[in-house]
Amino acid sequence: QQQVKQSPQSLIVQKGGISIINCAYENTAFDYFPWYQQFPGKGPALLIAIRPDVSEKKEGRFTISFNKSAKQFSLHIMDSQPGDSATYFCAARRSGNTPLVFGKGTRLSVIA
Amino acid sequence: DVKVTQSSRYLVKRTGEKVFLECVQDMDHENMFWYRQDPGLGLRLIYFSYDVKMKEKGDIPEGYSVSREKKERFSLILESASTNQTSMYLCASSFRPQGYGYTFGSGTRLTVV
């Protein structure tokens, strides 16, 4: 079964708007939640990450919001720009020596 | 600039061929991973390795094997390529513990005809 459920599958946002991508998980053993950004022709690159002991983390225009009780986390991109157009993946990791599990990805298009 | 290098950007192989996908990292990372990326399915883990000569099955290991003879190199092997293995293959590496700062290669787009 899918361990991390990501939505929406695709998203179109006007330049200057807020892009919001959501992820949900079931496994309470997850203790690390990163987001990856992938441009066409490139591999994914780490964008921002959060641990469940904080509810929000902000880096520039990118913010992760984390709701431990709801087992949900989301990526907010403020003042979205055409250069933000990419595929975004959420991921999660169990404590211990286990690999990341990824969501299915969200293709974001920011239009002028 | 640290790198994960995948030997081929594009590959076209015939059904039944044995295919080798090579990945080399220059960051002295202990962990290395192979994922495949398909539209609508995201990134699915094929195999991973925590150390030289060690390997672990991921979620979709069937039809694949791996080799890690040196710390910096992790090879994915398709024993007998099939058309359903047409995909983008991504290699990644990280320091221990798992999950911190995966660095991905640019991928190999494999087409099996």
Tab-separated table of C-alpha atoms in Angstrom:
chain	number	residue	atom	x	y	z
A	1	GLN	CA	0.000	0.000	0.000
A	2	GLN	CA	1.083	3.559	-0.511
A	3	GLN	CA	2.752	4.843	2.623
A	4	VAL	CA	2.708	8.523	1.715
A	5	LYS	CA	-0.288	9.916	-0.180
A	6	GLN	CA	0.307	13.147	-2.068
A	7	SER	CA	-2.199	15.518	-3.638
A	8	PRO	CA	-2.938	17.061	-6.018
A	9	GLN	CA	-1.327	15.232	-8.906
A	10	SER	CA	-1.021	18.488	-10.833
A	11	LEU	CA	-1.437	22.133	-9.957
A	12	ILE	CA	-1.603	25.351	-11.950
A	13	VAL	CA	-1.000	28.594	-10.074
A	14	GLN	CA	-0.832	32.190	-11.219
A	15	LYS	CA	2.425	34.026	-10.786
A	16	GLY	CA	2.493	35.608	-7.347
A	17	GLY	CA	-0.030	33.166	-5.926
A	18	ILE	CA	0.384	30.517	-3.229
A	19	SER	CA	1.015	26.916	-4.220
A	20	ILE	CA	-0.076	24.287	-1.713
A	21	ILE	CA	0.758	20.587	-1.930
A	22	ASN	CA	-0.476	18.140	0.665
A	23	CYS	CA	0.763	14.796	1.947
A	24	ALA	CA	-0.689	12.319	4.406
A	25	TYR	CA	0.839	9.297	6.078
A	26	GLU	CA	-0.262	6.449	8.309
A	27	ASN	CA	2.925	5.186	9.896
A	28	THR	CA	3.496	6.958	13.213
A	29	ALA	CA	7.076	5.672	13.212
A	30	PHE	CA	7.994	8.220	10.525
A	31	ASP	CA	10.306	10.838	12.011
A	32	TYR	CA	11.634	12.854	9.086
A	33	PHE	CA	9.667	14.520	6.306
A	34	PRO	CA	11.543	16.084	3.376
A	35	TRP	CA	10.333	17.669	0.185
A	36	TYR	CA	12.184	17.251	-3.087
A	37	GLN	CA	12.017	19.435	-6.199
A	38	GLN	CA	12.657	18.026	-9.648
A	39	PHE	CA	13.137	20.030	-12.825
A	40	PRO	CA	12.776	18.368	-16.245
A	41	GLY	CA	15.849	16.371	-17.162
A	42	LYS	CA	17.250	16.508	-13.636
A	43	GLY	CA	17.155	14.309	-10.591
A	44	PRO	CA	15.159	15.403	-7.533
A	45	ALA	CA	16.926	17.775	-5.153
A	46	LEU	CA	16.243	18.303	-1.465
A	47	LEU	CA	14.210	21.463	-0.977
A	48	ILE	CA	13.242	21.581	2.695
A	49	ALA	CA	12.628	19.090	5.494
A	50	ILE	CA	10.916	18.948	8.883
A	51	ARG	CA	10.848	16.745	11.966
A	52	PRO	CA	7.642	16.030	13.907
A	53	ASP	CA	8.747	18.011	16.967
A	54	VAL	CA	7.988	21.294	15.158
A	55	SER	CA	4.786	22.415	13.429
A	56	GLU	CA	6.307	24.683	10.811
A	57	LYS	CA	9.576	25.333	9.049
A	58	LYS	CA	10.236	28.194	6.685
A	59	GLU	CA	13.061	28.724	4.210
A	60	GLY	CA	12.589	31.755	2.028
A	61	ARG	CA	9.340	31.397	0.094
A	62	PHE	CA	8.988	27.720	1.008
A	63	THR	CA	7.199	26.594	4.180
A	64	ILE	CA	6.401	23.136	5.512
A	65	SER	CA	3.404	22.900	7.810
A	66	PHE	CA	3.193	19.742	9.913
A	67	ASN	CA	0.134	18.414	11.750
A	68	LYS	CA	1.192	15.431	13.829
A	69	SER	CA	-2.274	14.578	15.148
A	70	ALA	CA	-3.744	14.542	11.645
A	71	LYS	CA	-0.655	12.827	10.209
A	72	GLN	CA	-0.445	15.397	7.450
A	73	PHE	CA	2.180	17.780	6.162
A	74	SER	CA	2.104	20.313	3.396
A	75	LEU	CA	4.375	22.492	1.298
A	76	HIS	CA	3.444	26.110	0.758
A	77	ILE	CA	5.193	28.167	-1.905
A	78	MET	CA	4.546	31.854	-1.398
A	79	ASP	CA	4.737	34.352	-4.258
A	80	SER	CA	5.017	31.491	-6.751
A	81	GLN	CA	7.222	32.188	-9.769
A	82	PRO	CA	7.473	30.555	-13.201
A	83	GLY	CA	10.886	29.260	-12.126
A	84	ASP	CA	9.131	27.202	-9.441
A	85	SER	CA	7.476	25.106	-12.163
A	86	ALA	CA	8.674	21.597	-11.384
A	87	THR	CA	7.580	18.285	-9.942
A	88	TYR	CA	7.503	18.165	-6.144
A	89	PHE	CA	7.750	15.003	-4.077
A	90	CYS	CA	7.041	14.622	-0.416
A	91	ALA	CA	8.766	11.822	1.430
A	92	ALA	CA	9.032	10.240	4.848
A	93	ARG	CA	11.449	8.061	6.742
A	94	ARG	CA	10.983	5.665	9.624
A	95	SER	CA	13.391	5.879	12.489
A	96	GLY	CA	16.179	3.356	12.138
A	97	ASN	CA	18.050	2.292	9.050
A	98	THR	CA	15.316	2.541	6.432
A	99	PRO	CA	15.122	4.389	3.111
A	100	LEU	CA	12.856	7.276	2.239
A	101	VAL	CA	9.400	6.512	0.900
A	102	PHE	CA	8.099	9.000	-1.618
A	103	GLY	CA	4.719	10.333	-2.601
A	104	LYS	CA	3.674	10.092	-6.227
A	105	GLY	CA	4.579	13.678	-6.992
A	106	THR	CA	2.833	16.913	-7.919
A	107	ARG	CA	3.511	18.657	-11.181
A	108	LEU	CA	3.363	22.399	-10.529
A	109	SER	CA	2.989	24.922	-13.333
A	110	VAL	CA	3.223	28.606	-12.478
A	111	ILE	CA	1.816	30.752	-15.241
A	112	ALA	CA	2.376	34.451	-15.801
B	1	ASP	CA	30.511	20.322	-6.485
B	2	VAL	CA	29.424	16.956	-5.142
B	3	LYS	CA	27.973	14.599	-7.660
B	4	VAL	CA	26.139	11.427	-8.396
B	5	THR	CA	26.959	10.449	-11.952
B	6	GLN	CA	24.943	7.991	-13.978
B	7	SER	CA	26.861	6.604	-16.895
B	8	SER	CA	24.193	6.996	-19.578
B	9	ARG	CA	21.521	9.624	-20.102
B	10	TYR	CA	19.582	7.587	-22.647
B	11	LEU	CA	19.703	3.878	-23.438
B	12	VAL	CA	17.803	1.761	-25.925
B	13	LYS	CA	18.005	-1.991	-25.457
B	14	ARG	CA	16.294	-5.006	-26.939
B	15	THR	CA	14.016	-7.378	-25.070
B	16	GLY	CA	16.015	-10.142	-23.430
B	17	GLU	CA	19.284	-8.221	-23.282
B	18	LYS	CA	21.244	-7.972	-20.044
B	19	VAL	CA	21.495	-4.303	-19.146
B	20	PHE	CA	23.906	-2.572	-16.774
B	21	LEU	CA	23.183	0.857	-15.333
B	22	GLU	CA	26.142	2.406	-13.574
B	23	CYS	CA	26.183	4.996	-10.805
B	24	VAL	CA	29.191	6.646	-9.197
B	25	GLN	CA	29.247	9.135	-6.304
B	26	ASP	CA	32.172	11.241	-5.144
B	27	MET	CA	30.887	12.161	-1.674
B	28	ASP	CA	32.104	9.122	0.297
B	29	HIS	CA	28.471	8.281	1.071
B	30	GLU	CA	27.760	4.966	2.748
B	31	ASN	CA	24.233	4.560	1.362
B	32	MET	CA	23.243	4.199	-2.263
B	33	PHE	CA	19.845	3.639	-3.839
B	34	TRP	CA	18.195	2.795	-7.133
B	35	TYR	CA	14.713	4.146	-7.867
B	36	ARG	CA	12.607	4.034	-10.965
B	37	GLN	CA	10.326	6.922	-11.867
B	38	ASP	CA	7.168	6.435	-13.887
B	39	PRO	CA	4.410	8.984	-14.576
B	40	GLY	CA	1.720	8.810	-11.939
B	41	LEU	CA	3.663	6.301	-9.842
B	42	GLY	CA	6.327	8.548	-8.386
B	43	LEU	CA	9.645	7.155	-7.208
B	44	ARG	CA	9.719	3.469	-6.385
B	45	LEU	CA	12.663	1.872	-4.636
B	46	ILE	CA	14.277	-1.056	-6.426
B	47	TYR	CA	17.355	-1.847	-4.315
B	48	PHE	CA	19.593	-0.095	-1.832
B	49	SER	CA	22.933	-0.659	-0.194
B	50	TYR	CA	24.315	0.467	3.175
B	51	ASP	CA	27.876	-0.595	2.550
B	52	VAL	CA	30.204	-2.307	0.144
B	53	LYS	CA	29.000	-5.775	-0.837
B	54	MET	CA	25.733	-5.242	1.033
B	55	LYS	CA	22.350	-4.971	-0.661
B	56	GLU	CA	18.732	-4.850	0.379
B	57	LYS	CA	15.586	-5.314	-1.683
B	58	GLY	CA	13.290	-2.366	-2.067
B	59	ASP	CA	9.648	-2.365	-3.057
B	60	ILE	CA	10.018	-3.610	-6.640
B	61	PRO	CA	13.159	-5.793	-6.933
B	62	GLU	CA	11.747	-8.371	-9.336
B	63	GLY	CA	13.707	-8.552	-12.566
B	64	TYR	CA	16.622	-6.559	-11.151
B	65	SER	CA	19.839	-7.215	-9.290
B	66	VAL	CA	22.598	-4.936	-8.014
B	67	SER	CA	26.304	-4.943	-7.387
B	68	ARG	CA	28.396	-2.839	-5.048
B	69	GLU	CA	32.034	-3.843	-5.155
B	70	LYS	CA	33.359	-0.390	-4.273
B	71	LYS	CA	31.953	2.248	-1.960
B	72	GLU	CA	31.533	4.830	-4.698
B	73	ARG	CA	29.902	2.605	-7.320
B	74	PHE	CA	26.465	0.979	-7.354
B	75	SER	CA	25.316	-0.895	-10.425
B	76	LEU	CA	21.789	-1.898	-11.369
B	77	ILE	CA	21.438	-4.970	-13.542
B	78	LEU	CA	18.438	-5.966	-15.583
B	79	GLU	CA	18.997	-9.677	-16.058
B	80	SER	CA	16.721	-9.987	-19.099
B	81	ALA	CA	15.230	-6.667	-20.117
B	82	SER	CA	11.518	-6.506	-20.761
B	83	THR	CA	9.332	-3.758	-22.199
B	84	ASN	CA	7.728	-3.118	-18.799
B	85	GLN	CA	11.158	-2.056	-17.558
B	86	THR	CA	11.091	0.958	-19.864
B	87	SER	CA	11.434	3.788	-17.377
B	88	MET	CA	13.567	6.559	-15.899
B	89	TYR	CA	16.097	5.130	-13.477
B	90	LEU	CA	17.469	7.345	-10.723
B	91	CYS	CA	20.454	6.632	-8.531
B	92	ALA	CA	20.870	8.395	-5.181
B	93	SER	CA	23.309	8.395	-2.308
B	94	SER	CA	23.414	9.646	1.269
B	95	PHE	CA	25.396	9.552	4.460
B	96	ARG	CA	24.194	7.372	7.308
B	97	PRO	CA	21.730	7.581	8.952
B	98	GLN	CA	19.132	7.051	6.279
B	99	GLY	CA	17.163	9.895	4.913
B	100	TYR	CA	19.419	12.829	5.385
B	101	GLY	CA	20.136	14.754	2.216
B	102	TYR	CA	19.757	12.262	-0.601
B	103	THR	CA	21.726	13.378	-3.642
B	104	PHE	CA	20.273	12.123	-6.902
B	105	GLY	CA	21.861	11.625	-10.274
B	106	SER	CA	20.237	13.064	-13.386
B	107	GLY	CA	18.770	9.725	-14.352
B	108	THR	CA	18.992	7.207	-17.166
B	109	ARG	CA	16.027	6.947	-19.463
B	110	LEU	CA	15.894	3.334	-20.568
B	111	THR	CA	13.752	2.193	-23.452
B	112	VAL	CA	13.354	-1.542	-24.040
B	113	VAL	CA	12.124	-2.417	-27.512
